[in-house]
CSV table of C-alpha atoms in Angstrom, one decimal:
chain,number,residue,atom,x,y,z
J,23,MET,CA,-60.4,150.9,-75.9
J,24,ALA,CA,-63.0,148.2,-75.6
J,25,LEU,CA,-63.8,146.4,-72.4
J,26,ASP,CA,-64.5,142.7,-72.5
J,27,HIS,CA,-68.2,142.0,-72.5
J,28,LYS,CA,-67.7,139.2,-69.9
J,29,LEU,CA,-66.0,141.6,-67.6
J,30,LEU,CA,-68.9,144.0,-67.8
J,31,GLU,CA,-71.3,141.2,-66.9
J,32,ILE,CA,-69.4,140.4,-63.6
J,33,VAL,CA,-68.1,143.8,-62.5
J,34,ALA,CA,-70.2,145.7,-59.9
J,35,CYS,CA,-70.2,149.0,-58.1
J,36,PRO,CA,-68.1,148.7,-55.0
J,37,VAL,CA,-70.5,151.0,-53.1
J,38,CYS,CA,-73.9,149.4,-53.8
J,39,LYS,CA,-72.9,146.2,-55.6
J,40,GLY,CA,-75.2,147.3,-58.5
J,41,LYS,CA,-74.7,147.1,-62.3
J,42,LEU,CA,-72.1,149.3,-64.0
J,43,ASN,CA,-72.6,150.7,-67.5
J,44,TYR,CA,-69.7,151.4,-69.8
J,45,ASP,CA,-69.3,154.9,-71.1
J,46,LYS,CA,-66.9,154.4,-74.0
J,47,GLU,CA,-66.7,158.1,-74.9
J,48,LYS,CA,-65.5,159.1,-71.4
J,49,ALA,CA,-63.7,155.8,-70.6
J,50,GLU,CA,-65.7,155.3,-67.4
J,51,LEU,CA,-67.9,152.7,-65.7
J,52,VAL,CA,-71.1,154.4,-64.5
J,53,CYS,CA,-73.3,153.5,-61.5
J,54,ARG,CA,-76.7,155.1,-62.0
J,55,ALA,CA,-77.9,154.2,-58.5
J,56,ASP,CA,-75.0,156.1,-56.8
J,57,ARG,CA,-74.4,158.6,-59.6
J,58,LEU,CA,-70.7,157.7,-59.6
J,59,ALA,CA,-68.3,157.2,-62.6
J,60,TYR,CA,-65.3,155.1,-62.1
J,61,PRO,CA,-62.3,155.8,-64.4
J,62,ILE,CA,-60.7,153.3,-66.7
J,63,GLN,CA,-56.9,153.7,-66.9
J,64,ASP,CA,-54.7,151.6,-69.1
J,65,ASP,CA,-57.6,149.4,-69.9
J,66,ILE,CA,-58.1,148.6,-66.2
J,67,PRO,CA,-61.3,149.8,-64.3
J,68,VAL,CA,-60.3,151.7,-61.1
J,69,LEU,CA,-63.2,150.6,-58.8
J,70,LEU,CA,-62.3,152.7,-55.8
J,71,GLU,CA,-64.9,155.0,-54.3
J,72,SER,CA,-62.2,157.6,-53.6
J,73,ARG,CA,-61.3,157.7,-57.3
J,74,ALA,CA,-64.9,157.9,-58.5
J,75,ARG,CA,-66.4,161.1,-60.0
J,76,THR,CA,-69.9,162.2,-58.8
J,77,LEU,CA,-72.3,162.7,-61.8
J,78,SER,CA,-74.9,165.4,-62.1
J,79,LEU,CA,-78.4,164.3,-63.1
J,80,GLU,CA,-77.8,165.7,-66.5
J,81,GLU,CA,-74.7,163.5,-67.0
J,82,LEU,CA,-76.5,160.2,-66.2
J,83,PRO,CA,-76.8,158.0,-69.3
J,84,SER,CA,-80.4,157.3,-70.3
């Protein structure tokens, strides 16, 4: 699965409105500021705080 680069430029974290980074390996969009990972299901980002996974400090991409 590959997300459209244009989509990545405009999509934002629903909590802080910050930039999201694409984690291709885990099929998630990651907000470093909030330490949340939003799942991508059927090529569609699920940008709901209730569906986000909290990341540990070790999981944050560098």
